PDB file of C-alpha atoms in Angstrom:
ATOM      1  CA  MET L 828     -16.065  17.978 -17.329  1.00  0.00           C
ATOM      2  CA  SER L 829     -14.041  16.781 -20.318  1.00  0.00           C
ATOM      3  CA  THR L 830     -13.657  13.122 -21.242  1.00  0.00           C
ATOM      4  CA  GLU L 831     -10.058  13.064 -20.012  1.00  0.00           C
ATOM      5  CA  GLU L 832     -11.017  14.626 -16.693  1.00  0.00           C
ATOM      6  CA  ARG L 833     -13.879  12.162 -16.316  1.00  0.00           C
ATOM      7  CA  LEU L 834     -11.541   9.221 -17.015  1.00  0.00           C
ATOM      8  CA  SER L 835      -9.029  10.576 -14.507  1.00  0.00           C
ATOM      9  CA  GLU L 836     -11.775  10.877 -11.901  1.00  0.00           C
ATOM     10  CA  ILE L 837     -12.913   7.296 -12.576  1.00  0.00           C
ATOM     11  CA  GLU L 838      -9.345   6.039 -12.196  1.00  0.00           C
ATOM     12  CA  TYR L 839      -8.955   8.008  -8.962  1.00  0.00           C
ATOM     13  CA  GLN L 840     -12.165   6.524  -7.546  1.00  0.00           C
ATOM     14  CA  LYS L 841     -10.983   3.022  -8.473  1.00  0.00           C
ATOM     15  CA  LYS L 842      -7.767   3.604  -6.576  1.00  0.00           C
ATOM     16  CA  ARG L 843      -9.670   4.889  -3.560  1.00  0.00           C
ATOM     17  CA  MET L 844     -11.862   1.799  -3.614  1.00  0.00           C
ATOM     18  CA  GLU L 845      -8.804  -0.436  -3.846  1.00  0.00           C
ATOM     19  CA  LEU L 846      -7.266   1.435  -0.903  1.00  0.00           C
ATOM     20  CA  ASN L 847     -10.394   0.901   1.193  1.00  0.00           C
ATOM     21  CA  ARG L 848     -10.351  -2.791   0.302  1.00  0.00           C
ATOM     22  CA  ARG L 849      -6.752  -3.003   1.465  1.00  0.00           C
ATOM     23  CA  PHE L 850      -7.776  -1.422   4.753  1.00  0.00           C
ATOM     24  CA  VAL L 851     -10.629  -3.889   5.163  1.00  0.00           C
ATOM     25  CA  GLU L 852      -8.305  -6.839   4.496  1.00  0.00           C
ATOM     26  CA  MET L 853      -5.743  -5.477   6.946  1.00  0.00           C
ATOM     27  CA  TYR L 854      -8.302  -5.061   9.718  1.00  0.00           C
ATOM     28  CA  GLU L 855      -9.844  -8.458   8.973  1.00  0.00           C
ATOM     29  CA  ASP L 856      -6.422 -10.083   9.370  1.00  0.00           C
ATOM     30  CA  GLU L 857      -5.807  -8.205  12.603  1.00  0.00           C
ATOM     31  CA  VAL L 858      -9.213  -9.100  14.025  1.00  0.00           C
ATOM     32  CA  SER L 859      -8.609 -12.725  13.052  1.00  0.00           C
ATOM     33  CA  TYR L 860      -5.256 -12.641  14.876  1.00  0.00           C
ATOM     34  CA  ILE L 861      -6.935 -11.135  17.949  1.00  0.00           C
ATOM     35  CA  LEU L 862      -9.739 -13.701  17.900  1.00  0.00           C
ATOM     36  CA  GLU L 863      -7.218 -16.532  17.756  1.00  0.00           C
ATOM     37  CA  GLN L 864      -5.596 -15.213  20.933  1.00  0.00           C
ATOM     38  CA  LYS L 865      -8.965 -14.811  22.640  1.00  0.00           C
ATOM     39  CA  GLU L 866      -9.839 -18.373  21.680  1.00  0.00           C
ATOM     40  CA  ASP L 867      -6.504 -19.479  23.125  1.00  0.00           C
ATOM     41  CA  ILE L 868      -7.416 -17.848  26.437  1.00  0.00           C
ATOM     42  CA  GLU L 869     -10.711 -19.719  26.419  1.00  0.00           C
ATOM     43  CA  ILE L 870      -8.806 -22.933  25.698  1.00  0.00           C
ATOM     44  CA  MET L 871      -6.488 -22.222  28.652  1.00  0.00           C
ATOM     45  CA  GLU L 872      -9.497 -22.020  30.932  1.00  0.00           C
ATOM     46  CA  LYS L 873     -10.642 -25.476  29.799  1.00  0.00           C
ATOM     47  CA  LEU L 874      -7.298 -27.284  29.929  1.00  0.00           C
ATOM     48  CA  SER L 875      -6.901 -30.311  32.110  1.00  0.00           C
ATOM     49  CA  GLY L 876      -4.633 -30.113  35.127  1.00  0.00           C
ATOM     50  CA  GLU L 877      -1.732 -31.835  33.381  1.00  0.00           C
ATOM     51  CA  GLU L 878      -2.019 -29.711  30.239  1.00  0.00           C
ATOM     52  CA  ALA L 879      -2.246 -26.505  32.238  1.00  0.00           C
ATOM     53  CA  LYS L 880       0.782 -27.545  34.275  1.00  0.00           C
ATOM     54  CA  LEU L 881       2.732 -28.408  31.108  1.00  0.00           C
ATOM     55  CA  ILE L 882       2.284 -25.083  29.352  1.00  0.00           C
ATOM     56  CA  SER L 883       2.694 -23.150  32.628  1.00  0.00           C
ATOM     57  CA  GLU L 884       6.057 -24.796  33.304  1.00  0.00           C
ATOM     58  CA  GLU L 885       7.237 -24.209  29.738  1.00  0.00           C
ATOM     59  CA  ALA L 886       6.045 -20.596  29.900  1.00  0.00           C
ATOM     60  CA  ARG L 887       7.917 -20.026  33.166  1.00  0.00           C
ATOM     61  CA  LYS L 888      11.115 -21.532  31.749  1.00  0.00           C
ATOM     62  CA  TYR L 889      10.823 -19.413  28.638  1.00  0.00           C
ATOM     63  CA  ASN L 890      10.147 -16.263  30.652  1.00  0.00           C
ATOM     64  CA  ARG L 891      13.120 -16.890  32.971  1.00  0.00           C
ATOM     65  CA  ILE L 892      15.512 -17.233  30.029  1.00  0.00           C
ATOM     66  CA  PHE L 893      13.974 -14.189  28.352  1.00  0.00           C
ATOM     67  CA  ALA L 894      14.199 -12.102  31.534  1.00  0.00           C
ATOM     68  CA  ARG L 895      17.864 -12.970  32.109  1.00  0.00           C
ATOM     69  CA  ILE L 896      18.925 -11.996  28.584  1.00  0.00           C
ATOM     70  CA  PHE L 897      16.593  -9.020  28.403  1.00  0.00           C
ATOM     71  CA  TYR L 898      17.656  -7.326  31.619  1.00  0.00           C
ATOM     72  CA  ASP L 899      21.325  -7.863  30.820  1.00  0.00           C
ATOM     73  CA  SER L 900      20.836  -6.258  27.403  1.00  0.00           C
ATOM     74  CA  ALA L 901      18.382  -3.501  28.328  1.00  0.00           C
ATOM     75  CA  GLY L 902      20.218  -2.398  31.441  1.00  0.00           C
ATOM     76  CA  GLY L 903      17.053  -0.921  32.924  1.00  0.00           C
ATOM     77  CA  ARG L 904      16.596   1.535  30.079  1.00  0.00           C
ATOM     78  CA  VAL L 905      13.327  -0.060  29.006  1.00  0.00           C
ATOM     79  CA  SER L 906      10.871  -2.315  30.827  1.00  0.00           C
ATOM     80  CA  ASP L 907       9.593  -5.601  29.480  1.00  0.00           C
ATOM     81  CA  GLU L 908       6.075  -4.092  29.327  1.00  0.00           C
ATOM     82  CA  GLU L 909       7.377  -1.437  26.924  1.00  0.00           C
ATOM     83  CA  PHE L 910       9.613  -3.803  25.021  1.00  0.00           C
ATOM     84  CA  LEU L 911       7.353  -6.776  24.281  1.00  0.00           C
ATOM     85  CA  PRO L 912       4.795  -5.002  22.016  1.00  0.00           C
ATOM     86  CA  LEU L 913       7.657  -3.623  19.932  1.00  0.00           C
ATOM     87  CA  TRP L 914       9.397  -6.982  19.786  1.00  0.00           C
ATOM     88  CA  GLU L 915       6.190  -8.696  18.685  1.00  0.00           C
ATOM     89  CA  ARG L 916       5.856  -6.442  15.625  1.00  0.00           C
ATOM     90  CA  GLU L 917       9.502  -5.461  15.188  1.00  0.00           C
ATOM     91  CA  GLU L 918       9.970  -6.671  11.603  1.00  0.00           C
ATOM     92  CA  GLU L 919       6.599  -5.344  10.487  1.00  0.00           C
ATOM     93  CA  ILE L 920       7.281  -1.969  12.106  1.00  0.00           C
ATOM     94  CA  ARG L 921      10.769  -1.716  10.629  1.00  0.00           C
ATOM     95  CA  GLN L 922       9.538  -2.511   7.127  1.00  0.00           C
ATOM     96  CA  GLY L 923       6.673  -0.057   7.521  1.00  0.00           C
ATOM     97  CA  LEU L 924       8.918   2.793   8.662  1.00  0.00           C
ATOM     98  CA  SER L 925      11.283   2.131   5.782  1.00  0.00           C
ATOM     99  CA  ARG L 926       8.333   2.066   3.391  1.00  0.00           C
ATOM    100  CA  ILE L 927       7.013   5.390   4.687  1.00  0.00           C
ATOM    101  CA  GLN L 928      10.403   7.069   4.274  1.00  0.00           C
ATOM    102  CA  SER L 929      10.704   5.699   0.750  1.00  0.00           C
ATOM    103  CA  LEU L 930       7.193   6.825  -0.194  1.00  0.00           C
ATOM    104  CA  GLU L 931       7.723  10.299   1.228  1.00  0.00           C
ATOM    105  CA  GLY L 932      10.883  10.644  -0.864  1.00  0.00           C
ATOM    106  CA  GLU L 933       9.060   9.470  -3.995  1.00  0.00           C
ATOM    107  CA  LYS L 934       6.171  11.828  -3.237  1.00  0.00           C
ATOM    108  CA  LYS L 935       8.459  14.855  -3.007  1.00  0.00           C
ATOM    109  CA  GLN L 936      10.233  13.877  -6.231  1.00  0.00           C
ATOM    110  CA  ILE L 937       6.984  13.454  -8.158  1.00  0.00           C
ATOM    111  CA  GLU L 938       5.658  16.736  -6.757  1.00  0.00           C
ATOM    112  CA  LYS L 939       8.723  18.452  -8.240  1.00  0.00           C
ATOM    113  CA  GLU L 940       8.219  16.673 -11.563  1.00  0.00           C
ATOM    114  CA  ILE L 941       4.533  17.623 -11.625  1.00  0.00           C
ATOM    115  CA  SER L 942       5.419  21.252 -10.889  1.00  0.00           C
ATOM    116  CA  VAL L 943       7.932  21.309 -13.761  1.00  0.00           C
ATOM    117  CA  GLN L 944       5.415  19.541 -15.990  1.00  0.00           C
ATOM    118  CA  GLU L 945       2.715  22.094 -15.234  1.00  0.00           C
ATOM    119  CA  ASP L 946       5.105  24.982 -15.984  1.00  0.00           C
ATOM    120  CA  GLU L 947       6.033  23.385 -19.303  1.00  0.00           C
ATOM    121  CA  GLU L 948       2.371  22.807 -20.171  1.00  0.00           C
ATOM    122  CA  ARG L 949       1.523  26.441 -19.442  1.00  0.00           C
ATOM    123  CA  ASP L 950       4.426  27.586 -21.608  1.00  0.00           C
ATOM    124  CA  LEU L 951       3.355  25.279 -24.448  1.00  0.00           C
ATOM    125  CA  LYS L 952      -0.255  26.463 -24.221  1.00  0.00           C
ATOM    126  CA  ARG L 953       0.948  30.061 -24.418  1.00  0.00           C
ATOM    127  CA  LYS L 954       3.079  29.318 -27.479  1.00  0.00           C
ATOM    128  CA  GLU L 955       0.274  27.340 -29.089  1.00  0.00           C
ATOM    129  CA  ARG L 956      -2.132  30.259 -28.614  1.00  0.00           C
ATOM    130  CA  GLU L 957       0.514  32.628 -29.955  1.00  0.00           C
ATOM    131  CA  PHE L 958       1.050  30.632 -33.146  1.00  0.00           C
ATOM    132  CA  HIS L 959      -2.663  30.010 -33.494  1.00  0.00           C
ATOM    133  CA  GLY L 960      -3.120  33.785 -33.556  1.00  0.00           C
ATOM    134  CA  LYS L 961      -0.331  34.124 -36.107  1.00  0.00           C
ATOM    135  CA  PHE L 962      -1.905  31.395 -38.217  1.00  0.00           C
ATOM    136  CA  ILE L 963      -5.288  33.161 -38.179  1.00  0.00           C
ATOM    137  CA  ASN L 964      -3.718  36.516 -39.087  1.00  0.00           C
ATOM    138  CA  ARG L 965      -1.551  35.097 -41.847  1.00  0.00           C
ATOM    139  CA  ARG L 966      -4.428  33.133 -43.294  1.00  0.00           C
ATOM    140  CA  ALA L 967      -6.478  36.325 -43.309  1.00  0.00           C
ATOM    141  CA  TYR L 968      -3.648  38.212 -45.047  1.00  0.00           C
ATOM    142  CA  PHE L 969      -3.295  35.440 -47.596  1.00  0.00           C
ATOM    143  CA  LEU L 970      -7.008  35.276 -48.369  1.00  0.00           C
ATOM    144  CA  SER L 971      -7.285  39.069 -48.521  1.00  0.00           C
ATOM    145  CA  SER L 972      -4.324  39.304 -50.873  1.00  0.00           C
ATOM    146  CA  LEU L 973      -5.670  36.477 -53.004  1.00  0.00           C
ATOM    147  CA  ILE L 974      -9.051  38.159 -53.292  1.00  0.00           C
ATOM    148  CA  MET L 975      -7.432  41.499 -54.134  1.00  0.00           C
ATOM    149  CA  ALA L 976      -5.198  39.853 -56.745  1.00  0.00           C
ATOM    150  CA  LEU L 977      -8.137  38.103 -58.359  1.00  0.00           C
ATOM    151  CA  THR L 978     -10.153  41.305 -58.261  1.00  0.00           C
ATOM    152  CA  ALA L 979      -7.309  43.259 -59.818  1.00  0.00           C
ATOM    153  CA  ALA L 980      -6.871  40.621 -62.511  1.00  0.00           C
ATOM    154  CA  GLY L 981     -10.572  40.704 -63.261  1.00  0.00           C
ATOM    155  CA  LEU L 982     -10.650  44.485 -63.435  1.00  0.00           C
ATOM    156  CA  GLY L 983      -7.562  44.525 -65.647  1.00  0.00           C
ATOM    157  CA  ALA L 984      -9.086  42.033 -68.049  1.00  0.00           C
ATOM    158  CA  ALA L 985     -12.326  43.995 -68.121  1.00  0.00           C
ATOM    159  CA  ALA L 986     -10.426  47.217 -68.834  1.00  0.00           C
ATOM    160  CA  VAL L 987      -8.583  45.627 -71.740  1.00  0.00           C
ATOM    161  CA  PHE L 988     -11.775  44.440 -73.369  1.00  0.00           C
ATOM    162  CA  TYR L 989     -13.863  47.459 -72.464  1.00  0.00           C
ATOM    163  CA  PHE L 990     -11.408  50.124 -73.600  1.00  0.00           C
ATOM    164  CA  GLU L 991     -10.124  47.931 -76.426  1.00  0.00           C
ATOM    165  CA  LEU L 992      -6.534  48.430 -75.398  1.00  0.00           C
ATOM    166  CA  ARG L 993      -3.841  46.892 -77.497  1.00  0.00           C
ATOM    167  CA  LEU L 994      -2.712  43.586 -76.008  1.00  0.00           C
ATOM    168  CA  SER L 995       0.950  44.383 -76.561  1.00  0.00           C
ATOM    169  CA  VAL L 996       0.592  47.562 -74.524  1.00  0.00           C
ATOM    170  CA  SER L 997      -1.188  45.915 -71.585  1.00  0.00           C
ATOM    171  CA  LEU L 998       0.612  42.560 -71.538  1.00  0.00           C
ATOM    172  CA  TRP L 999       3.864  43.547 -69.845  1.00  0.00           C
ATOM    173  CA  PRO L1000       2.347  45.613 -67.030  1.00  0.00           C
ATOM    174  CA  ALA L1001      -0.218  42.878 -66.469  1.00  0.00           C
ATOM    175  CA  ALA L1002       2.462  40.195 -66.414  1.00  0.00           C
ATOM    176  CA  ALA L1003       4.522  42.211 -63.945  1.00  0.00           C
ATOM    177  CA  ALA L1004       1.496  42.733 -61.736  1.00  0.00           C
ATOM    178  CA  VAL L1005       0.590  39.039 -61.862  1.00  0.00           C
ATOM    179  CA  PHE L1006       4.154  38.036 -61.076  1.00  0.00           C
ATOM    180  CA  GLY L1007       4.327  40.434 -58.145  1.00  0.00           C
ATOM    181  CA  ALA L1008       0.998  39.256 -56.823  1.00  0.00           C
ATOM    182  CA  ALA L1009       2.072  35.620 -57.199  1.00  0.00           C
ATOM    183  CA  VAL L1010       5.284  36.257 -55.259  1.00  0.00           C
ATOM    184  CA  ILE L1011       3.402  38.034 -52.496  1.00  0.00           C
ATOM    185  CA  LEU L1012       0.823  35.248 -52.335  1.00  0.00           C
ATOM    186  CA  LEU L1013       3.553  32.613 -52.256  1.00  0.00           C
ATOM    187  CA  ILE L1014       5.307  34.394 -49.385  1.00  0.00           C
ATOM    188  CA  LEU L1015       2.058  34.760 -47.462  1.00  0.00           C
ATOM    189  CA  ARG L1016       1.162  31.126 -48.085  1.00  0.00           C
ATOM    190  CA  THR L1017       4.584  29.978 -46.872  1.00  0.00           C
ATOM    191  CA  ARG L1018       4.296  32.058 -43.710  1.00  0.00           C
ATOM    192  CA  LYS L1019       0.790  30.722 -43.104  1.00  0.00           C
ATOM    193  CA  LYS L1020       2.013  27.167 -43.574  1.00  0.00           C
ATOM    194  CA  LYS L1021       4.907  27.679 -41.150  1.00  0.00           C
ATOM    195  CA  ALA L1022       2.556  29.114 -38.547  1.00  0.00           C
ATOM    196  CA  ALA L1023       0.229  26.130 -39.008  1.00  0.00           C
ATOM    197  CA  GLU L1024       3.126  23.685 -38.652  1.00  0.00           C
ATOM    198  CA  LYS L1025       4.378  25.441 -35.523  1.00  0.00           C
ATOM    199  CA  LYS L1026       0.891  25.399 -34.051  1.00  0.00           C
ATOM    200  CA  LYS L1027       0.527  21.700 -34.843  1.00  0.00           C
ATOM    201  CA  MET L1028       3.934  20.918 -33.361  1.00  0.00           C
ATOM    202  CA  TYR L1029       3.186  22.729 -30.094  1.00  0.00           C
ATOM    203  CA  HIS L1030      -0.211  21.043 -29.963  1.00  0.00           C
ATOM    204  CA  MET L1031       1.383  17.597 -30.321  1.00  0.00           C
ATOM    205  CA  VAL L1032       4.046  18.375 -27.724  1.00  0.00           C
ATOM    206  CA  ARG L1033       1.404  19.710 -25.341  1.00  0.00           C
ATOM    207  CA  ASN L1034      -0.693  16.561 -25.782  1.00  0.00           C
ATOM    208  CA  HIS L1035       2.382  14.472 -25.028  1.00  0.00           C
ATOM    209  CA  LYS L1036       3.080  16.561 -21.931  1.00  0.00           C
ATOM    210  CA  GLU L1037      -0.526  16.226 -20.797  1.00  0.00           C
ATOM    211  CA  THR L1038      -0.306  12.445 -21.198  1.00  0.00           C
ATOM    212  CA  SER L1039       2.906  12.407 -19.174  1.00  0.00           C
ATOM    213  CA  GLY L1040       1.240  14.678 -16.628  1.00  0.00           C
ATOM    214  CA  ARG L1041      -1.690  12.289 -16.238  1.00  0.00           C
ATOM    215  CA  ARG L1042       0.737   9.410 -15.771  1.00  0.00           C
ATOM    216  CA  LEU L1043       2.624  11.364 -13.103  1.00  0.00           C
ATOM    217  CA  LYS L1044      -0.651  12.291 -11.420  1.00  0.00           C
ATOM    218  CA  SER L1045      -1.677   8.630 -11.420  1.00  0.00           C
ATOM    219  CA  GLU L1046       1.651   7.637  -9.852  1.00  0.00           C
ATOM    220  CA  TYR L1047       1.277  10.451  -7.343  1.00  0.00           C
ATOM    221  CA  ASP L1048      -2.210   9.257  -6.347  1.00  0.00           C
ATOM    222  CA  THR L1049      -0.861   5.724  -5.891  1.00  0.00           C
ATOM    223  CA  ILE L1050       1.941   6.960  -3.636  1.00  0.00           C
ATOM    224  CA  VAL L1051      -0.450   9.139  -1.625  1.00  0.00           C
ATOM    225  CA  ASN L1052      -2.762   6.147  -1.136  1.00  0.00           C
ATOM    226  CA  ASP L1053       0.143   3.939  -0.046  1.00  0.00           C
ATOM    227  CA  LEU L1054       1.250   6.611   2.407  1.00  0.00           C
ATOM    228  CA  GLU L1055      -2.271   6.915   3.764  1.00  0.00           C
ATOM    229  CA  PHE L1056      -2.392   3.141   4.201  1.00  0.00           C
ATOM    230  CA  CYS L1057       0.921   3.018   6.070  1.00  0.00           C
ATOM    231  CA  ARG L1058       0.109   5.987   8.281  1.00  0.00           C
ATOM    232  CA  GLU L1059      -3.321   4.730   9.252  1.00  0.00           C
ATOM    233  CA  LYS L1060      -1.790   1.354   9.981  1.00  0.00           C
ATOM    234  CA  TYR L1061       0.550   3.002  12.471  1.00  0.00           C
ATOM    235  CA  GLN L1062      -2.108   5.283  13.912  1.00  0.00           C
ATOM    236  CA  VAL L1063      -4.778   2.601  14.362  1.00  0.00           C
ATOM    237  CA  LEU L1064      -3.210  -0.840  14.204  1.00  0.00           C
ATOM    238  CA  PHE L1065      -0.192   0.170  16.272  1.00  0.00           C
ATOM    239  CA  GLY L1066      -2.028   2.865  18.198  1.00  0.00           C
ATOM    240  CA  TYR L1067      -1.331   1.072  21.469  1.00  0.00           C
ATOM    241  CA  ILE L1068       2.388   1.835  21.122  1.00  0.00           C
ATOM    242  CA  SER L1069       3.086   5.043  23.013  1.00  0.00           C
ATOM    243  CA  GLU L1070       5.276   7.908  21.875  1.00  0.00           C
ATOM    244  CA  GLU L1071       7.890   6.970  24.468  1.00  0.00           C
ATOM    245  CA  GLN L1072       7.997   3.438  23.102  1.00  0.00           C
ATOM    246  CA  TRP L1073       8.524   4.750  19.569  1.00  0.00           C
ATOM    247  CA  LYS L1074      11.489   6.769  20.798  1.00  0.00           C
ATOM    248  CA  LEU L1075      12.996   3.569  22.187  1.00  0.00           C
ATOM    249  CA  PHE L1076      12.384   1.538  19.041  1.00  0.00           C
ATOM    250  CA  GLU L1077      15.970   1.543  17.747  1.00  0.00           C
ATOM    251  CA  PHE L1078      17.291   0.587  21.160  1.00  0.00           C
ATOM    252  CA  CYS L1079      14.657  -2.133  21.482  1.00  0.00           C
ATOM    253  CA  ALA L1080      15.647  -3.452  18.061  1.00  0.00           C
ATOM    254  CA  LYS L1081      19.201  -3.965  19.321  1.00  0.00           C
ATOM    255  CA  VAL L1082      17.896  -5.783  22.391  1.00  0.00           C
ATOM    256  CA  ALA L1083      15.643  -7.900  20.157  1.00  0.00           C
ATOM    257  CA  ALA L1084      18.632  -8.825  18.001  1.00  0.00           C
ATOM    258  CA  GLU L1085      20.427 -10.214  21.053  1.00  0.00           C
ATOM    259  CA  LEU L1086      17.338 -12.144  22.097  1.00  0.00           C
ATOM    260  CA  ASN L1087      16.889 -13.569  18.604  1.00  0.00           C
ATOM    261  CA  CYS L1088      20.519 -14.681  18.545  1.00  0.00           C
ATOM    262  CA  SER L1089      20.204 -16.606  21.799  1.00  0.00           C
ATOM    263  CA  GLU L1090      20.248 -20.332  21.067  1.00  0.00           C
ATOM    264  CA  GLU L1091      18.985 -21.115  24.556  1.00  0.00           C
ATOM    265  CA  LEU L1092      15.950 -18.870  24.128  1.00  0.00           C
ATOM    266  CA  SER L1093      15.272 -20.208  20.624  1.00  0.00           C
ATOM    267  CA  ALA L1094      15.365 -23.794  21.858  1.00  0.00           C
ATOM    268  CA  GLN L1095      13.002 -23.057  24.743  1.00  0.00           C
ATOM    269  CA  ARG L1096      10.732 -21.122  22.394  1.00  0.00           C
ATOM    270  CA  LYS L1097      10.360 -24.213  20.199  1.00  0.00           C
ATOM    271  CA  THR L1098       9.554 -26.344  23.235  1.00  0.00           C
ATOM    272  CA  PHE L1099       7.078 -23.750  24.508  1.00  0.00           C
ATOM    273  CA  VAL L1100       5.343 -23.441  21.122  1.00  0.00           C
ATOM    274  CA  SER L1101       5.211 -27.211  20.742  1.00  0.00           C
ATOM    275  CA  ALA L1102       3.545 -27.554  24.141  1.00  0.00           C
ATOM    276  CA  MET L1103       0.918 -24.970  23.223  1.00  0.00           C
ATOM    277  CA  GLU L1104       0.261 -26.666  19.896  1.00  0.00           C
ATOM    278  CA  GLN L1105      -0.276 -29.960  21.715  1.00  0.00           C
ATOM    279  CA  CYS L1106      -2.935 -28.220  23.790  1.00  0.00           C
ATOM    280  CA  GLY L1107      -4.714 -27.073  20.619  1.00  0.00           C
ATOM    281  CA  MET L1108      -3.897 -23.374  20.813  1.00  0.00           C
ATOM    282  CA  HIS L1109      -4.368 -21.365  17.610  1.00  0.00           C
ATOM    283  CA  ALA L1110      -1.718 -18.630  17.943  1.00  0.00           C
ATOM    284  CA  PRO L1111       1.142 -20.170  19.939  1.00  0.00           C
ATOM    285  CA  GLN L1112       3.747 -17.776  18.523  1.00  0.00           C
ATOM    286  CA  ALA L1113       1.847 -14.784  19.919  1.00  0.00           C
ATOM    287  CA  TRP L1114       2.214 -16.042  23.492  1.00  0.00           C
ATOM    288  CA  CYS L1115       5.996 -16.034  23.203  1.00  0.00           C
ATOM    289  CA  TYR L1116       5.693 -12.271  23.676  1.00  0.00           C
ATOM    290  CA  TYR L1117       3.283 -12.519  26.606  1.00  0.00           C
ATOM    291  CA  PRO L1118       4.310 -15.706  28.469  1.00  0.00           C
ATOM    292  CA  LYS L1119       3.245 -14.367  31.867  1.00  0.00           C
ATOM    293  CA  ALA L1120      -0.390 -14.428  30.716  1.00  0.00           C
ATOM    294  CA  ILE L1121      -0.111 -18.225  30.500  1.00  0.00           C
ATOM    295  CA  TYR L1122       0.485 -18.796  34.206  1.00  0.00           C
ATOM    296  CA  ASP L1123      -0.531 -15.475  35.784  1.00  0.00           C
ATOM    297  CA  ILE L1124      -4.344 -15.254  35.934  1.00  0.00           C
ATOM    298  CA  PRO L1125      -4.588 -11.448  36.501  1.00  0.00           C
ATOM    299  CA  LYS L1126      -2.295 -10.839  33.530  1.00  0.00           C
ATOM    300  CA  ARG L1127      -4.394 -13.235  31.461  1.00  0.00           C
ATOM    301  CA  ILE L1128      -7.528 -11.274  32.345  1.00  0.00           C
ATOM    302  CA  ASN L1129      -5.788  -8.008  31.487  1.00  0.00           C
ATOM    303  CA  ARG L1130      -4.672  -9.500  28.198  1.00  0.00           C
ATOM    304  CA  MET L1131      -8.224 -10.556  27.393  1.00  0.00           C
ATOM    305  CA  GLU L1132      -9.521  -7.053  28.103  1.00  0.00           C
ATOM    306  CA  TRP L1133      -6.741  -5.498  26.043  1.00  0.00           C
ATOM    307  CA  LEU L1134      -7.501  -7.796  23.105  1.00  0.00           C
ATOM    308  CA  SER L1135     -11.207  -6.936  23.292  1.00  0.00           C
ATOM    309  CA  GLY L1136     -10.384  -3.236  23.215  1.00  0.00           C
ATOM    310  CA  ARG L1137      -8.116  -3.656  20.200  1.00  0.00           C
ATOM    311  CA  GLN L1138     -10.777  -5.744  18.474  1.00  0.00           C
ATOM    312  CA  ASN L1139     -13.368  -2.995  18.920  1.00  0.00           C
ATOM    313  CA  ILE L1140     -11.007  -0.359  17.516  1.00  0.00           C
ATOM    314  CA  CYS L1141     -10.160  -2.478  14.475  1.00  0.00           C
ATOM    315  CA  GLU L1142     -13.777  -3.411  13.817  1.00  0.00           C
ATOM    316  CA  GLN L1143     -14.882   0.230  13.975  1.00  0.00           C
ATOM    317  CA  ALA L1144     -12.168   1.236  11.512  1.00  0.00           C
ATOM    318  CA  MET L1145     -13.101  -1.682   9.261  1.00  0.00           C
ATOM    319  CA  VAL L1146     -16.775  -0.632   9.254  1.00  0.00           C
ATOM    320  CA  GLN L1147     -15.800   2.885   8.168  1.00  0.00           C
ATOM    321  CA  HIS L1148     -13.867   1.568   5.186  1.00  0.00           C
ATOM    322  CA  GLU L1149     -16.623  -0.875   4.260  1.00  0.00           C
ATOM    323  CA  ARG L1150     -19.044   2.048   4.296  1.00  0.00           C
ATOM    324  CA  ALA L1151     -16.689   4.018   2.048  1.00  0.00           C
ATOM    325  CA  ILE L1152     -16.652   1.105  -0.421  1.00  0.00           C
ATOM    326  CA  ARG L1153     -20.456   0.959  -0.483  1.00  0.00           C
ATOM    327  CA  ASN L1154     -20.719   4.715  -0.993  1.00  0.00           C
ATOM    328  CA  ASN L1155     -18.234   4.507  -3.837  1.00  0.00           C
ATOM    329  CA  LEU L1156     -20.271   1.772  -5.521  1.00  0.00           C
ATOM    330  CA  LEU L1157     -23.462   3.823  -5.227  1.00  0.00           C
ATOM    331  CA  GLU L1158     -21.958   6.910  -6.878  1.00  0.00           C
TER     332      GLU L1158
END
């Protein structure tokens, strides 16, 4: 493995570790949110009669206002059981879906750029090899011609001295031969130099392309990791939302908009939250989406069981990512 490949692998492993840390943080936050609700249920069980009556009355008022607006808006197309989980995470879900679409678009674009980049790199490597071959051949021609010229000059000089030829007789042919050899050598040297320059140019361009390719690959890995994060979040964190509920998401968003615009519901929500805060509850906002669990004991028990199930799922996923971090550190 080359140094560049090793550095790329190290960078990739760092990104994978960072991704696993993001997963761990996400699941820790979710487990913390779940535990707050479970603690609230325990607090409900220990409330005094007056406190229990207070939050029960406020929860009933809030639920009556919610039900009136909800059923008018939904028109029976969706039940409150299907709607409330989507309403609770509506903004988070909407942002996540938008993020996934954006990342998928960026991923496709970078894949195209990487494909073009790889084609250009292959073409540059081919041209570099081609001019490297030309450079080797032309250098060989130049050296061969130079050696032959020097040999011929040496033999000519030896002949002049050995046969005692008159200098005036041998000078002009020798000068012509030297001039011709010099011209040939100059031409060969120029061609060799051009081949070397071309080879160097293609080598520099290829290095630049490889650097750009590594940058694109790094961006691609980041996008792939972000996509993996978003998709796992939807598969695990929002795994309790059924396929039918997802199909109704846009419709539920319109219903949620009407609920959020209701001044009457907003005012009662504030009163309801304030009452829960007075009773020492940790996640009062969460119970605005499940008000029946405040005054309906069976629904409260079901909510507790549901929260425990979600906690187990999140903790198992968190353990897997913590194990991946440890394995990465040991490598």
